[in-house]
Amino acid sequence: MLTRSGDWIDVVCPPGGIVCNIGDALARWTNDRWASTLHRVGNPQDAGVDRISLVYFHSPNHDALIECVPSCAGPDGAKYPPVTFADHYLGKVMKAAHARLNADVGGRCRCLDKRPHDGIRLPGQRDRKILKESRSIALVGASPRPERASHRVMKFLQSRGHKVYPVNPVAAGETINDETVLTSLDDLPASVDMVDIFRRSSEAGPVVDDAIRIGARTVWLQLDVIDEAAATRAEEPD
């Protein structure tokens, strides 16, 4: 795990024990008494065998309120305001699962948005504003497999009241989260505010072009999906 001083240290697990990594929600509940830290898994040196990690994520219900446990408040009170897990997770989706919106974020891809920014300067605020205003979303690359990120993101967006159309030619005609999968953006039954792309960089460009052609106001790419030529086309004024 990564310590607060910036050093990586080994986590020693006793025989028969398990390692539980603390997430951000529990850190907020405990006022950082139980800190959420970066961690990574590697093979033990000179072990001669590969490590197998079985990962299980346990999350609260979407309407669960995350607020500081009174006994963890301390003399200065709670560090974080109360928030539902849904809104907390929404913020995580905005900051980690997808690209930041500003064009200068470390070479990463960004949300290509044609709308005025209304004086909003902080990327987090702009993320949230755009998502909340995008009531209809076409999710390209939606997977019928529940363990895939695209499947979970679609389900979460639906839980927040968004109309999401799954698009995936490989799974066309199947049902994902109670919505029929479409072959392409041309099959959308109505206009959409956003096209959310779950495709690798080499496949993102044509989808961006299709999103521009159908008049989507926003194109949202995953973190590290980079196609600068497509970004330039999307950011050109109408």
PDB file of C-alpha atoms in Angstrom:
ATOM      1  CA  MET A   1       0.000   0.000   0.000  1.00  0.00           C
ATOM      2  CA  LEU A   2       1.036   3.628  -0.460  1.00  0.00           C
ATOM      3  CA  THR A   3       1.722   5.421   2.807  1.00  0.00           C
ATOM      4  CA  ARG A   4       0.943   9.067   3.429  1.00  0.00           C
ATOM      5  CA  SER A   5       4.650   9.796   3.110  1.00  0.00           C
ATOM      6  CA  GLY A   6       4.607   8.430  -0.440  1.00  0.00           C
ATOM      7  CA  ASP A   7       6.351   5.101   0.191  1.00  0.00           C
ATOM      8  CA  TRP A   8       5.117   1.700  -0.982  1.00  0.00           C
ATOM      9  CA  ILE A   9       5.164  -0.899   1.794  1.00  0.00           C
ATOM     10  CA  ASP A  10       4.219  -4.584   1.886  1.00  0.00           C
ATOM     11  CA  VAL A  11       1.033  -5.571   3.692  1.00  0.00           C
ATOM     12  CA  VAL A  12       1.782  -8.588   5.869  1.00  0.00           C
ATOM     13  CA  CYS A  13      -1.131 -10.998   6.013  1.00  0.00           C
ATOM     14  CA  PRO A  14      -1.079 -13.726   8.703  1.00  0.00           C
ATOM     15  CA  PRO A  15      -1.697 -17.317   7.591  1.00  0.00           C
ATOM     16  CA  GLY A  16      -5.379 -17.877   6.930  1.00  0.00           C
ATOM     17  CA  GLY A  17      -6.113 -14.161   6.965  1.00  0.00           C
ATOM     18  CA  ILE A  18      -7.568 -11.852   4.339  1.00  0.00           C
ATOM     19  CA  VAL A  19      -6.665  -8.303   3.340  1.00  0.00           C
ATOM     20  CA  CYS A  20      -9.483  -5.729   3.310  1.00  0.00           C
ATOM     21  CA  ASN A  21      -8.799  -2.495   1.434  1.00  0.00           C
ATOM     22  CA  ILE A  22     -10.686   0.499   2.780  1.00  0.00           C
ATOM     23  CA  GLY A  23     -12.552   2.600   0.232  1.00  0.00           C
ATOM     24  CA  ASP A  24     -13.358   6.295   0.163  1.00  0.00           C
ATOM     25  CA  ALA A  25     -16.875   5.846   1.544  1.00  0.00           C
ATOM     26  CA  LEU A  26     -15.614   4.210   4.742  1.00  0.00           C
ATOM     27  CA  ALA A  27     -12.942   6.883   5.021  1.00  0.00           C
ATOM     28  CA  ARG A  28     -15.663   9.552   4.935  1.00  0.00           C
ATOM     29  CA  TRP A  29     -17.726   7.672   7.516  1.00  0.00           C
ATOM     30  CA  THR A  30     -14.759   7.495   9.905  1.00  0.00           C
ATOM     31  CA  ASN A  31     -13.442  11.013   9.220  1.00  0.00           C
ATOM     32  CA  ASP A  32     -10.271   9.480   7.757  1.00  0.00           C
ATOM     33  CA  ARG A  33      -9.586   7.522  10.936  1.00  0.00           C
ATOM     34  CA  TRP A  34      -9.672   4.517   8.629  1.00  0.00           C
ATOM     35  CA  ALA A  35      -7.867   5.986   5.657  1.00  0.00           C
ATOM     36  CA  SER A  36      -8.467   5.039   2.030  1.00  0.00           C
ATOM     37  CA  THR A  37      -5.056   4.447   0.466  1.00  0.00           C
ATOM     38  CA  LEU A  38      -3.758   3.483  -2.957  1.00  0.00           C
ATOM     39  CA  HIS A  39      -2.823  -0.166  -3.221  1.00  0.00           C
ATOM     40  CA  ARG A  40      -1.526  -2.579  -5.830  1.00  0.00           C
ATOM     41  CA  VAL A  41      -1.095  -6.336  -6.099  1.00  0.00           C
ATOM     42  CA  GLY A  42       2.101  -7.967  -7.314  1.00  0.00           C
ATOM     43  CA  ASN A  43       3.622 -11.416  -7.300  1.00  0.00           C
ATOM     44  CA  PRO A  44       5.789 -12.203  -4.248  1.00  0.00           C
ATOM     45  CA  GLN A  45       9.455 -12.034  -5.140  1.00  0.00           C
ATOM     46  CA  ASP A  46      11.165 -15.389  -5.609  1.00  0.00           C
ATOM     47  CA  ALA A  47       7.921 -17.217  -4.818  1.00  0.00           C
ATOM     48  CA  GLY A  48       8.052 -19.357  -7.957  1.00  0.00           C
ATOM     49  CA  VAL A  49       4.269 -19.186  -8.400  1.00  0.00           C
ATOM     50  CA  ASP A  50       1.774 -16.585  -9.593  1.00  0.00           C
ATOM     51  CA  ARG A  51      -0.457 -14.805  -7.116  1.00  0.00           C
ATOM     52  CA  ILE A  52      -4.210 -15.183  -7.646  1.00  0.00           C
ATOM     53  CA  SER A  53      -6.384 -12.347  -6.360  1.00  0.00           C
ATOM     54  CA  LEU A  54     -10.108 -12.858  -5.825  1.00  0.00           C
ATOM     55  CA  VAL A  55     -11.631  -9.392  -5.588  1.00  0.00           C
ATOM     56  CA  TYR A  56     -15.015  -8.565  -4.059  1.00  0.00           C
ATOM     57  CA  PHE A  57     -16.390  -5.032  -3.818  1.00  0.00           C
ATOM     58  CA  HIS A  58     -19.010  -4.277  -1.168  1.00  0.00           C
ATOM     59  CA  SER A  59     -20.865  -0.960  -1.492  1.00  0.00           C
ATOM     60  CA  PRO A  60     -23.767   0.650   0.424  1.00  0.00           C
ATOM     61  CA  ASN A  61     -27.232   1.114  -1.043  1.00  0.00           C
ATOM     62  CA  HIS A  62     -27.499   4.142  -3.320  1.00  0.00           C
ATOM     63  CA  ASP A  63     -29.738   6.003  -0.851  1.00  0.00           C
ATOM     64  CA  ALA A  64     -27.482   5.307   2.147  1.00  0.00           C
ATOM     65  CA  LEU A  65     -26.320   8.506   3.816  1.00  0.00           C
ATOM     66  CA  ILE A  66     -22.579   8.777   4.331  1.00  0.00           C
ATOM     67  CA  GLU A  67     -21.933  11.092   7.256  1.00  0.00           C
ATOM     68  CA  CYS A  68     -19.283  11.140   9.934  1.00  0.00           C
ATOM     69  CA  VAL A  69     -19.769   8.682  12.789  1.00  0.00           C
ATOM     70  CA  PRO A  70     -20.085  10.890  15.907  1.00  0.00           C
ATOM     71  CA  SER A  71     -17.285   9.110  17.756  1.00  0.00           C
ATOM     72  CA  CYS A  72     -14.935   9.879  14.826  1.00  0.00           C
ATOM     73  CA  ALA A  73     -15.690  13.597  14.559  1.00  0.00           C
ATOM     74  CA  GLY A  74     -12.841  14.810  16.750  1.00  0.00           C
ATOM     75  CA  PRO A  75     -12.434  18.330  18.174  1.00  0.00           C
ATOM     76  CA  ASP A  76     -12.648  19.994  14.736  1.00  0.00           C
ATOM     77  CA  GLY A  77     -15.798  18.154  13.690  1.00  0.00           C
ATOM     78  CA  ALA A  78     -16.407  16.268  10.446  1.00  0.00           C
ATOM     79  CA  LYS A  79     -14.094  16.856   7.489  1.00  0.00           C
ATOM     80  CA  TYR A  80     -16.747  15.947   4.910  1.00  0.00           C
ATOM     81  CA  PRO A  81     -20.387  17.019   4.536  1.00  0.00           C
ATOM     82  CA  PRO A  82     -23.088  14.318   4.501  1.00  0.00           C
ATOM     83  CA  VAL A  83     -23.739  12.813   1.087  1.00  0.00           C
ATOM     84  CA  THR A  84     -25.718   9.880  -0.258  1.00  0.00           C
ATOM     85  CA  PHE A  85     -23.691   7.021  -1.624  1.00  0.00           C
ATOM     86  CA  ALA A  86     -25.278   7.638  -5.046  1.00  0.00           C
ATOM     87  CA  ASP A  87     -23.945  11.209  -5.178  1.00  0.00           C
ATOM     88  CA  HIS A  88     -20.609  10.087  -3.762  1.00  0.00           C
ATOM     89  CA  TYR A  89     -20.320   7.422  -6.443  1.00  0.00           C
ATOM     90  CA  LEU A  90     -21.419   9.898  -9.088  1.00  0.00           C
ATOM     91  CA  GLY A  91     -18.474  12.084  -8.155  1.00  0.00           C
ATOM     92  CA  LYS A  92     -16.141   9.091  -8.386  1.00  0.00           C
ATOM     93  CA  VAL A  93     -17.477   8.229 -11.823  1.00  0.00           C
ATOM     94  CA  MET A  94     -16.886  11.782 -12.960  1.00  0.00           C
ATOM     95  CA  LYS A  95     -13.337  11.990 -11.631  1.00  0.00           C
ATOM     96  CA  ALA A  96     -11.995   8.503 -12.210  1.00  0.00           C
ATOM     97  CA  ALA A  97     -14.043   6.343 -14.535  1.00  0.00           C
ATOM     98  CA  HIS A  98     -14.180   8.961 -17.273  1.00  0.00           C
ATOM     99  CA  ALA A  99     -11.895  11.616 -18.672  1.00  0.00           C
ATOM    100  CA  ARG A 100     -11.646  15.031 -17.113  1.00  0.00           C
ATOM    101  CA  LEU A 101     -13.276  17.746 -19.133  1.00  0.00           C
ATOM    102  CA  ASN A 102     -10.486  20.272 -19.448  1.00  0.00           C
ATOM    103  CA  ALA A 103      -8.318  19.956 -22.536  1.00  0.00           C
ATOM    104  CA  ASP A 104      -5.096  20.354 -20.553  1.00  0.00           C
ATOM    105  CA  VAL A 105      -5.483  17.397 -18.175  1.00  0.00           C
ATOM    106  CA  GLY A 106      -2.177  15.608 -18.607  1.00  0.00           C
ATOM    107  CA  GLY A 107      -2.722  14.410 -22.169  1.00  0.00           C
ATOM    108  CA  ARG A 108      -5.795  12.431 -21.198  1.00  0.00           C
ATOM    109  CA  CYS A 109      -8.927  12.493 -23.245  1.00  0.00           C
ATOM    110  CA  ARG A 110     -11.719  14.745 -22.236  1.00  0.00           C
ATOM    111  CA  CYS A 111     -15.400  15.305 -22.521  1.00  0.00           C
ATOM    112  CA  LEU A 112     -15.894  17.167 -25.774  1.00  0.00           C
ATOM    113  CA  ASP A 113     -18.662  19.601 -24.992  1.00  0.00           C
ATOM    114  CA  LYS A 114     -20.035  22.253 -27.355  1.00  0.00           C
ATOM    115  CA  ARG A 115     -22.151  24.076 -24.772  1.00  0.00           C
ATOM    116  CA  PRO A 116     -21.205  27.347 -23.013  1.00  0.00           C
ATOM    117  CA  HIS A 117     -19.595  26.836 -19.629  1.00  0.00           C
ATOM    118  CA  ASP A 118     -21.685  29.460 -17.796  1.00  0.00           C
ATOM    119  CA  GLY A 119     -18.686  30.665 -15.830  1.00  0.00           C
ATOM    120  CA  ILE A 120     -18.080  27.281 -14.205  1.00  0.00           C
ATOM    121  CA  ARG A 121     -14.334  26.891 -13.751  1.00  0.00           C
ATOM    122  CA  LEU A 122     -13.752  23.755 -11.714  1.00  0.00           C
ATOM    123  CA  PRO A 123     -13.695  20.479 -13.688  1.00  0.00           C
ATOM    124  CA  GLY A 124     -15.681  18.673 -10.988  1.00  0.00           C
ATOM    125  CA  GLN A 125     -18.490  21.224 -11.136  1.00  0.00           C
ATOM    126  CA  ARG A 126     -18.549  21.159 -14.913  1.00  0.00           C
ATOM    127  CA  ASP A 127     -18.606  17.345 -14.921  1.00  0.00           C
ATOM    128  CA  ARG A 128     -21.610  17.269 -12.633  1.00  0.00           C
ATOM    129  CA  LYS A 129     -23.469  20.012 -14.492  1.00  0.00           C
ATOM    130  CA  ILE A 130     -23.037  18.347 -17.877  1.00  0.00           C
ATOM    131  CA  LEU A 131     -24.084  14.938 -16.601  1.00  0.00           C
ATOM    132  CA  LYS A 132     -27.162  16.254 -14.834  1.00  0.00           C
ATOM    133  CA  GLU A 133     -28.239  18.149 -17.946  1.00  0.00           C
ATOM    134  CA  SER A 134     -27.690  15.116 -20.181  1.00  0.00           C
ATOM    135  CA  ARG A 135     -30.951  13.331 -19.534  1.00  0.00           C
ATOM    136  CA  SER A 136     -30.683  10.996 -22.545  1.00  0.00           C
ATOM    137  CA  ILE A 137     -27.450   9.106 -23.178  1.00  0.00           C
ATOM    138  CA  ALA A 138     -26.303   6.652 -25.846  1.00  0.00           C
ATOM    139  CA  LEU A 139     -23.740   4.296 -24.315  1.00  0.00           C
ATOM    140  CA  VAL A 140     -21.590   2.856 -27.101  1.00  0.00           C
ATOM    141  CA  GLY A 141     -19.858  -0.381 -26.163  1.00  0.00           C
ATOM    142  CA  ALA A 142     -22.392  -1.387 -23.522  1.00  0.00           C
ATOM    143  CA  SER A 143     -21.668  -4.898 -22.306  1.00  0.00           C
ATOM    144  CA  PRO A 144     -24.251  -7.494 -21.223  1.00  0.00           C
ATOM    145  CA  ARG A 145     -21.690  -8.777 -18.714  1.00  0.00           C
ATOM    146  CA  PRO A 146     -22.476  -7.346 -15.236  1.00  0.00           C
ATOM    147  CA  GLU A 147     -18.812  -7.261 -14.219  1.00  0.00           C
ATOM    148  CA  ARG A 148     -17.850  -4.855 -17.027  1.00  0.00           C
ATOM    149  CA  ALA A 149     -17.555  -1.151 -16.260  1.00  0.00           C
ATOM    150  CA  SER A 150     -19.915  -0.151 -19.086  1.00  0.00           C
ATOM    151  CA  HIS A 151     -22.663  -2.360 -17.614  1.00  0.00           C
ATOM    152  CA  ARG A 152     -22.255  -0.903 -14.119  1.00  0.00           C
ATOM    153  CA  VAL A 153     -22.079   2.686 -15.354  1.00  0.00           C
ATOM    154  CA  MET A 154     -25.243   2.215 -17.402  1.00  0.00           C
ATOM    155  CA  LYS A 155     -27.110   0.786 -14.428  1.00  0.00           C
ATOM    156  CA  PHE A 156     -25.961   3.606 -12.182  1.00  0.00           C
ATOM    157  CA  LEU A 157     -26.965   6.297 -14.680  1.00  0.00           C
ATOM    158  CA  GLN A 158     -30.393   4.689 -14.962  1.00  0.00           C
ATOM    159  CA  SER A 159     -30.730   4.732 -11.180  1.00  0.00           C
ATOM    160  CA  ARG A 160     -30.166   8.499 -11.303  1.00  0.00           C
ATOM    161  CA  GLY A 161     -33.006   9.026 -13.769  1.00  0.00           C
ATOM    162  CA  HIS A 162     -31.123   9.115 -17.077  1.00  0.00           C
ATOM    163  CA  LYS A 163     -32.519   7.434 -20.184  1.00  0.00           C
ATOM    164  CA  VAL A 164     -29.681   5.248 -21.464  1.00  0.00           C
ATOM    165  CA  TYR A 165     -29.644   3.516 -24.859  1.00  0.00           C
ATOM    166  CA  PRO A 166     -27.084   0.685 -25.076  1.00  0.00           C
ATOM    167  CA  VAL A 167     -25.277   0.460 -28.426  1.00  0.00           C
ATOM    168  CA  ASN A 168     -23.180  -2.565 -29.343  1.00  0.00           C
ATOM    169  CA  PRO A 169     -23.341  -4.334 -32.734  1.00  0.00           C
ATOM    170  CA  VAL A 170     -22.030  -7.568 -31.203  1.00  0.00           C
ATOM    171  CA  ALA A 171     -24.887  -7.699 -28.678  1.00  0.00           C
ATOM    172  CA  ALA A 172     -27.581  -6.104 -30.873  1.00  0.00           C
ATOM    173  CA  GLY A 173     -31.065  -7.339 -30.008  1.00  0.00           C
ATOM    174  CA  GLU A 174     -30.088  -8.481 -26.530  1.00  0.00           C
ATOM    175  CA  THR A 175     -31.314  -6.738 -23.386  1.00  0.00           C
ATOM    176  CA  ILE A 176     -29.038  -4.852 -20.993  1.00  0.00           C
ATOM    177  CA  ASN A 177     -30.575  -3.406 -17.846  1.00  0.00           C
ATOM    178  CA  ASP A 178     -34.074  -3.673 -19.389  1.00  0.00           C
ATOM    179  CA  GLU A 179     -33.060  -1.800 -22.561  1.00  0.00           C
ATOM    180  CA  THR A 180     -32.733  -3.395 -26.010  1.00  0.00           C
ATOM    181  CA  VAL A 181     -29.239  -3.135 -27.444  1.00  0.00           C
ATOM    182  CA  LEU A 182     -28.993  -1.142 -30.678  1.00  0.00           C
ATOM    183  CA  THR A 183     -26.607  -1.818 -33.545  1.00  0.00           C
ATOM    184  CA  SER A 184     -25.464   1.764 -34.082  1.00  0.00           C
ATOM    185  CA  LEU A 185     -26.259   5.370 -33.240  1.00  0.00           C
ATOM    186  CA  ASP A 186     -28.373   5.501 -36.397  1.00  0.00           C
ATOM    187  CA  ASP A 187     -30.843   3.152 -34.698  1.00  0.00           C
ATOM    188  CA  LEU A 188     -31.603   5.525 -31.825  1.00  0.00           C
ATOM    189  CA  PRO A 189     -35.357   6.091 -31.513  1.00  0.00           C
ATOM    190  CA  ALA A 190     -34.832   9.662 -30.316  1.00  0.00           C
ATOM    191  CA  SER A 191     -32.138  12.316 -30.083  1.00  0.00           C
ATOM    192  CA  VAL A 192     -29.650  12.116 -27.215  1.00  0.00           C
ATOM    193  CA  ASP A 193     -27.782  14.724 -25.202  1.00  0.00           C
ATOM    194  CA  MET A 194     -24.619  12.676 -24.779  1.00  0.00           C
ATOM    195  CA  VAL A 195     -22.748   9.830 -26.445  1.00  0.00           C
ATOM    196  CA  ASP A 196     -20.736   7.917 -23.841  1.00  0.00           C
ATOM    197  CA  ILE A 197     -18.032   5.829 -25.555  1.00  0.00           C
ATOM    198  CA  PHE A 198     -16.603   2.615 -24.130  1.00  0.00           C
ATOM    199  CA  ARG A 199     -14.195   1.862 -26.965  1.00  0.00           C
ATOM    200  CA  ARG A 200     -10.435   1.726 -27.303  1.00  0.00           C
ATOM    201  CA  SER A 201      -8.601   4.685 -28.828  1.00  0.00           C
ATOM    202  CA  SER A 202      -8.322   3.072 -32.276  1.00  0.00           C
ATOM    203  CA  GLU A 203     -12.123   2.689 -32.449  1.00  0.00           C
ATOM    204  CA  ALA A 204     -13.177   5.981 -30.881  1.00  0.00           C
ATOM    205  CA  GLY A 205     -12.769   8.241 -33.921  1.00  0.00           C
ATOM    206  CA  PRO A 206     -15.603   6.855 -36.087  1.00  0.00           C
ATOM    207  CA  VAL A 207     -17.955   6.873 -33.099  1.00  0.00           C
ATOM    208  CA  VAL A 208     -17.116  10.523 -32.401  1.00  0.00           C
ATOM    209  CA  ASP A 209     -17.889  11.307 -36.045  1.00  0.00           C
ATOM    210  CA  ASP A 210     -21.232   9.513 -35.763  1.00  0.00           C
ATOM    211  CA  ALA A 211     -22.020  11.433 -32.572  1.00  0.00           C
ATOM    212  CA  ILE A 212     -21.308  14.730 -34.346  1.00  0.00           C
ATOM    213  CA  ARG A 213     -23.456  13.685 -37.295  1.00  0.00           C
ATOM    214  CA  ILE A 214     -26.507  12.856 -35.154  1.00  0.00           C
ATOM    215  CA  GLY A 215     -26.189  16.144 -33.262  1.00  0.00           C
ATOM    216  CA  ALA A 216     -25.158  14.926 -29.792  1.00  0.00           C
ATOM    217  CA  ARG A 217     -24.182  17.898 -27.619  1.00  0.00           C
ATOM    218  CA  THR A 218     -21.530  16.008 -25.652  1.00  0.00           C
ATOM    219  CA  VAL A 219     -19.123  13.174 -26.371  1.00  0.00           C
ATOM    220  CA  TRP A 220     -17.704  11.445 -23.310  1.00  0.00           C
ATOM    221  CA  LEU A 221     -14.620   9.232 -23.565  1.00  0.00           C
ATOM    222  CA  GLN A 222     -13.101   6.904 -21.019  1.00  0.00           C
ATOM    223  CA  LEU A 223      -9.909   7.793 -19.212  1.00  0.00           C
ATOM    224  CA  ASP A 224      -6.809   7.188 -21.362  1.00  0.00           C
ATOM    225  CA  VAL A 225      -8.835   6.860 -24.570  1.00  0.00           C
ATOM    226  CA  ILE A 226      -6.976   9.299 -26.798  1.00  0.00           C
ATOM    227  CA  ASP A 227      -7.819  10.377 -30.342  1.00  0.00           C
ATOM    228  CA  GLU A 228      -6.694  13.965 -30.807  1.00  0.00           C
ATOM    229  CA  ALA A 229      -7.954  14.155 -34.394  1.00  0.00           C
ATOM    230  CA  ALA A 230     -11.447  13.165 -33.273  1.00  0.00           C
ATOM    231  CA  ALA A 231     -11.217  15.618 -30.383  1.00  0.00           C
ATOM    232  CA  THR A 232     -10.416  18.435 -32.789  1.00  0.00           C
ATOM    233  CA  ARG A 233     -13.372  17.540 -35.000  1.00  0.00           C
ATOM    234  CA  ALA A 234     -15.735  17.388 -32.041  1.00  0.00           C
ATOM    235  CA  GLU A 235     -14.574  20.707 -30.620  1.00  0.00           C
ATOM    236  CA  GLU A 236     -15.019  22.600 -33.894  1.00  0.00           C
ATOM    237  CA  PRO A 237     -17.980  25.024 -33.815  1.00  0.00           C
ATOM    238  CA  ASP A 238     -21.118  23.961 -35.642  1.00  0.00           C
TER     239      ASP A 238
END
